[in-house]
PDB file of C-alpha atoms in Angstrom:
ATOM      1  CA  UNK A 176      46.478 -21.338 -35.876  1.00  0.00           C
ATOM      2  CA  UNK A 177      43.464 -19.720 -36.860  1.00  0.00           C
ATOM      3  CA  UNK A 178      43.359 -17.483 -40.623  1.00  0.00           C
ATOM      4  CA  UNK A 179      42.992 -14.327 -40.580  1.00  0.00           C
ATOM      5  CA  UNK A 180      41.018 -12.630 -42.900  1.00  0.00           C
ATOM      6  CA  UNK A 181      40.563  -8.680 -43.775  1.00  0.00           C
ATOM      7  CA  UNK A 182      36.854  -8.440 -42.344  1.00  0.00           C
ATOM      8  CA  UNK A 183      38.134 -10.253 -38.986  1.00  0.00           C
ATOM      9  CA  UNK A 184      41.420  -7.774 -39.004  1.00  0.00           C
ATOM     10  CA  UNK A 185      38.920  -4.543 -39.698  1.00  0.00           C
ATOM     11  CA  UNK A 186      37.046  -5.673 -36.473  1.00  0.00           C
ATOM     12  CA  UNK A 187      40.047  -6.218 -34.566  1.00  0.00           C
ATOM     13  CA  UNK A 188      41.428  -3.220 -35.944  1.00  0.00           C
ATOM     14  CA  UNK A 189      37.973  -1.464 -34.527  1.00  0.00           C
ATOM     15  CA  UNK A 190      38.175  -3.090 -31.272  1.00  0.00           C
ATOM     16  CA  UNK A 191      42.112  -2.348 -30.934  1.00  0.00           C
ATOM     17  CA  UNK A 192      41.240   1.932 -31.396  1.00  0.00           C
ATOM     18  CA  UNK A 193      38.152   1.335 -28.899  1.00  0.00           C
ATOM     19  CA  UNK A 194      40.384   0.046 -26.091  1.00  0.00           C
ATOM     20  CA  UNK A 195      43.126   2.429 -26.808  1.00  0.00           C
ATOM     21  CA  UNK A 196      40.668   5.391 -26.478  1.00  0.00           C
ATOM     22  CA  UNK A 197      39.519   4.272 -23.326  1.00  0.00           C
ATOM     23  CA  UNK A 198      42.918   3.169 -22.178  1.00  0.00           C
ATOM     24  CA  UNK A 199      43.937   6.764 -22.593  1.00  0.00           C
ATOM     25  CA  UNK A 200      40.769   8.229 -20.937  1.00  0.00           C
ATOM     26  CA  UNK A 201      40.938   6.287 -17.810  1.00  0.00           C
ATOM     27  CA  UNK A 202      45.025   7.343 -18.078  1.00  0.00           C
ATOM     28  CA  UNK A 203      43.979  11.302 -18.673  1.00  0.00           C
ATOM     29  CA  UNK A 204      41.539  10.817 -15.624  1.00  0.00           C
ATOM     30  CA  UNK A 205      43.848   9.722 -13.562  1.00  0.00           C
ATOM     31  CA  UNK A 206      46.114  12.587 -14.289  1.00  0.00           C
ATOM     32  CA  UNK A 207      43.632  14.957 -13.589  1.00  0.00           C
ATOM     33  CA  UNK A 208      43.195  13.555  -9.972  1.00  0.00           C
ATOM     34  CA  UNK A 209      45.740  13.295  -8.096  1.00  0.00           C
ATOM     35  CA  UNK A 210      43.768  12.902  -4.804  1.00  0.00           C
ATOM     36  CA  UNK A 211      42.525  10.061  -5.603  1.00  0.00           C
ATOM     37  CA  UNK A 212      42.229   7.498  -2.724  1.00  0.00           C
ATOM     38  CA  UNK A 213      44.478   4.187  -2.715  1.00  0.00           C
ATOM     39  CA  UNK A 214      40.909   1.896  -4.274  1.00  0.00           C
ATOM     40  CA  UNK A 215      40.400   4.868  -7.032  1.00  0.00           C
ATOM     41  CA  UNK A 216      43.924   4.811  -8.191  1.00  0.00           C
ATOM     42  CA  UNK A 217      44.103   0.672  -7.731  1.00  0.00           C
ATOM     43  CA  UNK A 218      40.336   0.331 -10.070  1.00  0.00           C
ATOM     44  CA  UNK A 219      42.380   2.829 -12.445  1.00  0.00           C
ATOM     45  CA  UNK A 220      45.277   1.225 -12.672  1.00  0.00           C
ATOM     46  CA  UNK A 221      43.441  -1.880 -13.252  1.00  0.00           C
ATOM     47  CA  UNK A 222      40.820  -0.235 -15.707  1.00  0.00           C
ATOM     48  CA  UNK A 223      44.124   0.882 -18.132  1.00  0.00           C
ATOM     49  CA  UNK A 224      45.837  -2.293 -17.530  1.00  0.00           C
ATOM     50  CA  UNK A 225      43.065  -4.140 -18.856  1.00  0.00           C
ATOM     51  CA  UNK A 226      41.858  -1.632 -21.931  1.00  0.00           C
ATOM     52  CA  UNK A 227      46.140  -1.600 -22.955  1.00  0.00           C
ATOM     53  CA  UNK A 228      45.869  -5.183 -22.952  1.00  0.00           C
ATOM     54  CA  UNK A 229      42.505  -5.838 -24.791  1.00  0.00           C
ATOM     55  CA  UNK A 230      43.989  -3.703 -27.485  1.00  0.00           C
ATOM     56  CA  UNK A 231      47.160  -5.552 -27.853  1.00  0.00           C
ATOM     57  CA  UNK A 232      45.161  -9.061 -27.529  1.00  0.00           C
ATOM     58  CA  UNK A 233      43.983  -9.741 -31.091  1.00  0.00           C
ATOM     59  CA  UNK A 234      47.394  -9.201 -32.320  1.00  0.00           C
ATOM     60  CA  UNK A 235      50.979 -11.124 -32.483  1.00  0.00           C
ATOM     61  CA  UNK A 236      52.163  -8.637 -29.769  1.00  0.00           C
ATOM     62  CA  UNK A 237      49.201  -9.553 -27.604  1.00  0.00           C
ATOM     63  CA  UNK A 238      50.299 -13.385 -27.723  1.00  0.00           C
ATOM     64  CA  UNK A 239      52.099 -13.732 -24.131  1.00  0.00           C
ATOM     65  CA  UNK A 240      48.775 -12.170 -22.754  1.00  0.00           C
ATOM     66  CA  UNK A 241      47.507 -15.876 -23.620  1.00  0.00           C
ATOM     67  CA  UNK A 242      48.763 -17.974 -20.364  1.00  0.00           C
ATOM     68  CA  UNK A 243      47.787 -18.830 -16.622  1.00  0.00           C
ATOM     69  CA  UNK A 244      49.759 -16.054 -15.407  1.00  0.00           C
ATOM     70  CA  UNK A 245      47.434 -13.254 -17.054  1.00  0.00           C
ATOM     71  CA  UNK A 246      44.796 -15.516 -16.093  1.00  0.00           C
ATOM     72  CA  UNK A 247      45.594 -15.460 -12.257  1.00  0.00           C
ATOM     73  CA  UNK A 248      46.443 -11.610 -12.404  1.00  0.00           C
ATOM     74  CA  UNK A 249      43.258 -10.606 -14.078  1.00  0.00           C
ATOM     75  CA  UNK A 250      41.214 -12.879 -11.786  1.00  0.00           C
ATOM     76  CA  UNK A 251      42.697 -11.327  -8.552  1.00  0.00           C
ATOM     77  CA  UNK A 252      41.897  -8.449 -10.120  1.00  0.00           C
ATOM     78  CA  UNK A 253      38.106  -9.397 -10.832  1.00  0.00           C
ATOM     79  CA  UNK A 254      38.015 -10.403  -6.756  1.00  0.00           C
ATOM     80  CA  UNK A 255      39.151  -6.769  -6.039  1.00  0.00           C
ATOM     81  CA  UNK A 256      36.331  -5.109  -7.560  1.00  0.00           C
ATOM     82  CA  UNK A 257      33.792  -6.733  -5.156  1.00  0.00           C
ATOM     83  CA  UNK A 258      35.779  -7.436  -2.102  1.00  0.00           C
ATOM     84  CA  UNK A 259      36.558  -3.574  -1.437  1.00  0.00           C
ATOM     85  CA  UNK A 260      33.199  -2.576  -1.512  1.00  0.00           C
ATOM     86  CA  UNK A 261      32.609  -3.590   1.441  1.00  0.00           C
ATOM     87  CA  UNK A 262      34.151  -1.594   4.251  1.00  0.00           C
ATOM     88  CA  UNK A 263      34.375  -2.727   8.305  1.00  0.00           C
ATOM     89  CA  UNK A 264      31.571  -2.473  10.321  1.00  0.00           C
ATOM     90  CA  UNK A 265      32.094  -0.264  13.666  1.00  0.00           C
ATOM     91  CA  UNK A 266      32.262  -2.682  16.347  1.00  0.00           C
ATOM     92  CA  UNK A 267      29.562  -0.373  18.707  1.00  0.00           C
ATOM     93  CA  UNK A 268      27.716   1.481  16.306  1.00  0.00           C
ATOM     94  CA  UNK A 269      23.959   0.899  17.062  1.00  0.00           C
ATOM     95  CA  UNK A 270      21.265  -0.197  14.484  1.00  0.00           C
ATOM     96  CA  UNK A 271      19.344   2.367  13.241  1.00  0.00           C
ATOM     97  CA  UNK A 272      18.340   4.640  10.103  1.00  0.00           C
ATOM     98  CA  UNK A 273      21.943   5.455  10.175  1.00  0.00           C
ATOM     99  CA  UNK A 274      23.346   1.706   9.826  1.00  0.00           C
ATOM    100  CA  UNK A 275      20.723   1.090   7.117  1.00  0.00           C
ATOM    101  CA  UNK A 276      21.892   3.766   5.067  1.00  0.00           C
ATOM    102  CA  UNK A 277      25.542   2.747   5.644  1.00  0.00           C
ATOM    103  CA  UNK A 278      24.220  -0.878   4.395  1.00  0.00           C
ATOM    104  CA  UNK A 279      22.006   0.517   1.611  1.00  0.00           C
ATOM    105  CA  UNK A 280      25.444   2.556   0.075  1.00  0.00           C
ATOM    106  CA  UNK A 281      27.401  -0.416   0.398  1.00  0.00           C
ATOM    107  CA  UNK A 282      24.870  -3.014  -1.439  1.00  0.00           C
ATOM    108  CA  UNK A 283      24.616   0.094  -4.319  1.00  0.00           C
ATOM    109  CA  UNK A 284      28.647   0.365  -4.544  1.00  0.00           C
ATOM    110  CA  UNK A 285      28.889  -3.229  -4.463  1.00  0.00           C
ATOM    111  CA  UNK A 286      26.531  -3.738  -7.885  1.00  0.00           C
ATOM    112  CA  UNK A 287      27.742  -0.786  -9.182  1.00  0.00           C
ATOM    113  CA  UNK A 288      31.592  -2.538  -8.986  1.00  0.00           C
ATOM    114  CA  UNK A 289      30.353  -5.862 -10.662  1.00  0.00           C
ATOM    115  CA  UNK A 290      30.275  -4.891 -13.972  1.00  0.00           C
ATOM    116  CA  UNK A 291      34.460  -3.731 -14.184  1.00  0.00           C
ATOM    117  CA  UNK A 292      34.716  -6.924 -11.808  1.00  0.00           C
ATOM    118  CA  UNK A 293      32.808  -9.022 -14.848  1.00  0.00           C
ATOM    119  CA  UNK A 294      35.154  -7.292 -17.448  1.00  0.00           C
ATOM    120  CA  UNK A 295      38.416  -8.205 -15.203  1.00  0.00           C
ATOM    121  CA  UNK A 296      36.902 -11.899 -15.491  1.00  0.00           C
ATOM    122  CA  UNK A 297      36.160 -11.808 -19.053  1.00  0.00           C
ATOM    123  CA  UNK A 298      39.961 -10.952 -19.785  1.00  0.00           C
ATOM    124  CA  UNK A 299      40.841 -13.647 -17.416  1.00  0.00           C
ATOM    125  CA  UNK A 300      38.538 -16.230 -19.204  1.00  0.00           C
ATOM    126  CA  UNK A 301      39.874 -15.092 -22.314  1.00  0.00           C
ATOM    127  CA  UNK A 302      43.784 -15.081 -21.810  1.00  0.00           C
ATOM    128  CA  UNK A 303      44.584 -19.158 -20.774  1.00  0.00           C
ATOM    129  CA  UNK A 304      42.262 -20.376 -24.031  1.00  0.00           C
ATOM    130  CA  UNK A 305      44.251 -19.046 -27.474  1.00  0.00           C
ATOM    131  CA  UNK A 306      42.035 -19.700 -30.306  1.00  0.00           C
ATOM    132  CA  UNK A 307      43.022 -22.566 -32.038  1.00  0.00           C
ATOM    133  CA  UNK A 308      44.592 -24.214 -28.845  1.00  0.00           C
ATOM    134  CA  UNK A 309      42.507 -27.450 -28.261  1.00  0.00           C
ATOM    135  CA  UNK A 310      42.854 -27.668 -31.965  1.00  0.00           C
ATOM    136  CA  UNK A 311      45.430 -30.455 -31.638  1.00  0.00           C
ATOM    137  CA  UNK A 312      43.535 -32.486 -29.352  1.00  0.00           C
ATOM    138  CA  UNK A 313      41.702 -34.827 -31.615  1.00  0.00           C
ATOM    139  CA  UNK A 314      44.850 -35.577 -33.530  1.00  0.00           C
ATOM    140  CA  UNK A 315      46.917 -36.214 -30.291  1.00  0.00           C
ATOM    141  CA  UNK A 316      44.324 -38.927 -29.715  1.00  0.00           C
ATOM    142  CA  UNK A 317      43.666 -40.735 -32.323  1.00  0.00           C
ATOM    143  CA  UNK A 318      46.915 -42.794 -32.978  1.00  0.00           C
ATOM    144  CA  UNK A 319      47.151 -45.508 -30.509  1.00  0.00           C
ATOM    145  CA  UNK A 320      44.454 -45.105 -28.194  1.00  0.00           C
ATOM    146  CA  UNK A 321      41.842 -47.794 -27.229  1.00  0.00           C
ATOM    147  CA  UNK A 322      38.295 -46.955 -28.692  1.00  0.00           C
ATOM    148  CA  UNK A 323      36.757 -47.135 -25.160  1.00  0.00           C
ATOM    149  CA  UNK A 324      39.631 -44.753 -24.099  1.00  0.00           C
ATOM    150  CA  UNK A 325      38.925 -42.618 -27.414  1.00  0.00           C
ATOM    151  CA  UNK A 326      35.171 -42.128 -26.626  1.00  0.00           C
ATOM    152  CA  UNK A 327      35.871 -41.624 -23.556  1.00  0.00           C
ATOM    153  CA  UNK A 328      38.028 -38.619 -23.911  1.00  0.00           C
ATOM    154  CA  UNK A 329      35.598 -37.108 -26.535  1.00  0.00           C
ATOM    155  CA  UNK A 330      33.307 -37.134 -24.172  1.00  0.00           C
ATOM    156  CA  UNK A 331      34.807 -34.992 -21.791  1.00  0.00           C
ATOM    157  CA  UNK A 332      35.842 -32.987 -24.512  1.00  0.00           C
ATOM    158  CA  UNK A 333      32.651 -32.336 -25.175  1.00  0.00           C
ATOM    159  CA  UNK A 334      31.891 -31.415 -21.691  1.00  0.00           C
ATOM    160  CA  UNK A 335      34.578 -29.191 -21.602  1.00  0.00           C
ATOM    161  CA  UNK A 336      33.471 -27.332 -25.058  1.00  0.00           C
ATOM    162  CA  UNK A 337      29.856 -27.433 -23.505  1.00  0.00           C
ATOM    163  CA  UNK A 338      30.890 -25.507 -20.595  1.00  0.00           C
ATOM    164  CA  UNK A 339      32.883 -23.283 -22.024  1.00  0.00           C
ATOM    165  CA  UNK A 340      30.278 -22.007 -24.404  1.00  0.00           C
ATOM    166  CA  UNK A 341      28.049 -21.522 -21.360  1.00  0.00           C
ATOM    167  CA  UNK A 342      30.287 -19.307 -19.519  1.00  0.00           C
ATOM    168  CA  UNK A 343      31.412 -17.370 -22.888  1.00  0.00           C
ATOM    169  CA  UNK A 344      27.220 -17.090 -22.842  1.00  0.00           C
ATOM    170  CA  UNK A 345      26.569 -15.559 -19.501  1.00  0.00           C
ATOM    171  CA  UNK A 346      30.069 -13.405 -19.625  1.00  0.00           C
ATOM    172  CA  UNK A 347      28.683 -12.269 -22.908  1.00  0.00           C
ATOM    173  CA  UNK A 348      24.967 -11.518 -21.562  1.00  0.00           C
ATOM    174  CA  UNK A 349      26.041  -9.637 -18.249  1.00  0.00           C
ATOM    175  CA  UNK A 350      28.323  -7.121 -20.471  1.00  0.00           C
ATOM    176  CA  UNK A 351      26.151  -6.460 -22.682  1.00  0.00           C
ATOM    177  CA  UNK A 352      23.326  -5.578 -20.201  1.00  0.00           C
ATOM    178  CA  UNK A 353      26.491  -3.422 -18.394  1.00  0.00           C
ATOM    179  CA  UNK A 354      27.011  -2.118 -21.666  1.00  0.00           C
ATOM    180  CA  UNK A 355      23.409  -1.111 -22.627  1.00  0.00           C
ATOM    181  CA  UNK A 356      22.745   0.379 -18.952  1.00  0.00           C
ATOM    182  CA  UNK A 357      25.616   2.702 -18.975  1.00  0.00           C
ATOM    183  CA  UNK A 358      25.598   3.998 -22.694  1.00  0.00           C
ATOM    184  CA  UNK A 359      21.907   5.045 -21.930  1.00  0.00           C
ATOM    185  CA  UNK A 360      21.868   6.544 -18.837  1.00  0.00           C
ATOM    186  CA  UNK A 361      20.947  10.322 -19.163  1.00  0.00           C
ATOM    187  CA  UNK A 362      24.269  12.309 -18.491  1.00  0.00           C
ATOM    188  CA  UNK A 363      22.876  15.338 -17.486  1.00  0.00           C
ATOM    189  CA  UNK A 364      20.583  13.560 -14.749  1.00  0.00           C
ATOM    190  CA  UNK A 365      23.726  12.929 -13.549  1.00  0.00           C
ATOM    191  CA  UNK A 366      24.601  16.308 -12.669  1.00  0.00           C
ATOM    192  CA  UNK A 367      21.066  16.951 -10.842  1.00  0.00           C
ATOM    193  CA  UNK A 368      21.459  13.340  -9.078  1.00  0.00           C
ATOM    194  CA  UNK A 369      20.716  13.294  -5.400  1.00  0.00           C
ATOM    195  CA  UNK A 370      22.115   9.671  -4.227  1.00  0.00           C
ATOM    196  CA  UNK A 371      25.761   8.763  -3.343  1.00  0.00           C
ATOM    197  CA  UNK A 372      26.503   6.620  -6.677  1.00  0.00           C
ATOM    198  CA  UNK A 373      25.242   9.465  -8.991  1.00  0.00           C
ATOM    199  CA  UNK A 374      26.931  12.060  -7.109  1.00  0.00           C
ATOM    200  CA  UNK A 375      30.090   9.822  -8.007  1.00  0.00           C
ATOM    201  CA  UNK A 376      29.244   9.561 -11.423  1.00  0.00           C
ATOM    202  CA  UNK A 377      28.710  13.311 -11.716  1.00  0.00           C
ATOM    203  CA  UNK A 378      32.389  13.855 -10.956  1.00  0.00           C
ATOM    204  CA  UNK A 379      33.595  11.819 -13.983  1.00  0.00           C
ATOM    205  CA  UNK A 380      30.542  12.555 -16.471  1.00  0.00           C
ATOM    206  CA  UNK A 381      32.127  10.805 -19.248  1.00  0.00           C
ATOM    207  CA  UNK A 382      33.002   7.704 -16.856  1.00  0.00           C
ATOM    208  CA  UNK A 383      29.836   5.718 -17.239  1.00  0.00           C
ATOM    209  CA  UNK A 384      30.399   6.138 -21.048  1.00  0.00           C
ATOM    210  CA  UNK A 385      34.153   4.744 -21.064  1.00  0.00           C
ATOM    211  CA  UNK A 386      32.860   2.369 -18.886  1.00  0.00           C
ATOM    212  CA  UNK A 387      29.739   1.066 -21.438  1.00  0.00           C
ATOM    213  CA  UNK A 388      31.891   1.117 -24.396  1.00  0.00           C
ATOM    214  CA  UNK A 389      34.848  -0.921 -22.784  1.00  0.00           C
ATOM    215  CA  UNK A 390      31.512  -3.573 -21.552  1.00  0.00           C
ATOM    216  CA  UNK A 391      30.971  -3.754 -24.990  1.00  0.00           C
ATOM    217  CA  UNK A 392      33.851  -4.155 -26.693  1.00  0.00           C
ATOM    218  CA  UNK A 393      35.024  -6.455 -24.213  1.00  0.00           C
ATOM    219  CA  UNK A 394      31.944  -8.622 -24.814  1.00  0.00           C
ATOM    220  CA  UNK A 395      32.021  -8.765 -28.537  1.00  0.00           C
ATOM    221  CA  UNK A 396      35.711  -9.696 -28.141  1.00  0.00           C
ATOM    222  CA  UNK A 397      34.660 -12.927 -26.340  1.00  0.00           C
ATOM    223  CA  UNK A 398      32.381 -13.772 -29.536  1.00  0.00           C
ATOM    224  CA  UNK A 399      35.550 -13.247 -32.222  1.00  0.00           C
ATOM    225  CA  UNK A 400      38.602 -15.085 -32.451  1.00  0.00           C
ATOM    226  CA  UNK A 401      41.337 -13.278 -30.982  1.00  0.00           C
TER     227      UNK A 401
END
């Protein structure tokens, strides 16, 4: 079990308002369109599931959020993001500037859906690895075990911790970079914006900043202990 300590609560405590306020955005957006189509209100549900847990995480009522079961969920969810940007090709329609175009808006939506697919994965990187759980392990093998077996098994732990810290790394990176490319992009060049994706954006002018600050916060919460 890991100690807590009143810096480590204060930034949990910070992190735990962040989520909240974008858990309620994405909530209030939502509300305020009621047309949206069946992948809108799916990445919104999914956006507030994910902010409503993040802010529960670092606490003792965030504790069955830690187990393969929010893992699978939040990776399914991390597949969705990427899988529906791509939409069926007409079976007869002929190449042309038309078809490129149609490609060109698909390859834009796609990146432009890896970011909340990144976060999704994040959470589910997070959720089956409770700080303090591999704790235990060294203990567990130290009584009894042959030396060749004990080396053995530190090795892979190793491994294992070497890994781990890799993809924690590049999770950690991408976000970030997410993070720092929506919290600077110009909001009113949205509203002058001339391609499909900023047109989007335009509707939701606040959206790319909800979406920056949860890229942050999420990555910062895979540096703490939560």
């Amino acid at each position: 079990m890991l100690d807590r300590t009143p810096a480590l609560d204060a930034v949990h405590g910070m992190l735990t308002l962040l989520f909240t306020v974008v858990a309620l955005h994405v909530l209030w957006h939502g509300v305020r369109s009621p047309g949206a189509g069946r992948r809108d209100r799916v990445d919104l549900f999914l956006h507030f599931a994910m902010a409503a847990a993040m802010a529960a995480m670092p606490w003792s009522l965030g504790r069955p959020l830690s187990g393969p079961a929010t893992a699978v969920i939040f990776t399914a969810a991390a597949l969705w993001f990427p899988l529906t940007a791509f939409r069926p090709v007409r079976p007869f329609q002929p190449s042309g500037p038309l078809r490129r175009t149609a490609t060109a808006g698909t390859a834009a939506l796609f990146a432009d859906r890896l970011p909340p697919a990144a976060g999704m994965a994040a959470m589910a990187w997070m959720s089956p690895n409770p700080p303090g759980g591999a704790a235990s392990a060294p203990e567990t093998l130290a009584s009894g075990v042959p030396a060749a077996h004990h080396t053995a098994a530190h090795g892979h732990a190793a491994a294992a911790s070497t890994t781990a810290t890799l993809v924690t790394a590049v999770l950690t990176v991408y976000l970030l970079a997410c993070a720092i490319r929506s919290l600077t992009r110009p909001m009113p060049a949205l509203r002058t914006a001339t391609d499909t994706a900023h047109r989007a954006a335009a509707t939701d002018p606040y959206g790319h900043v909800r979406d920056g600050a949860m890229s942050l916060g999420t990555a910062v919460m895979l540096l703490l202990p939560h």
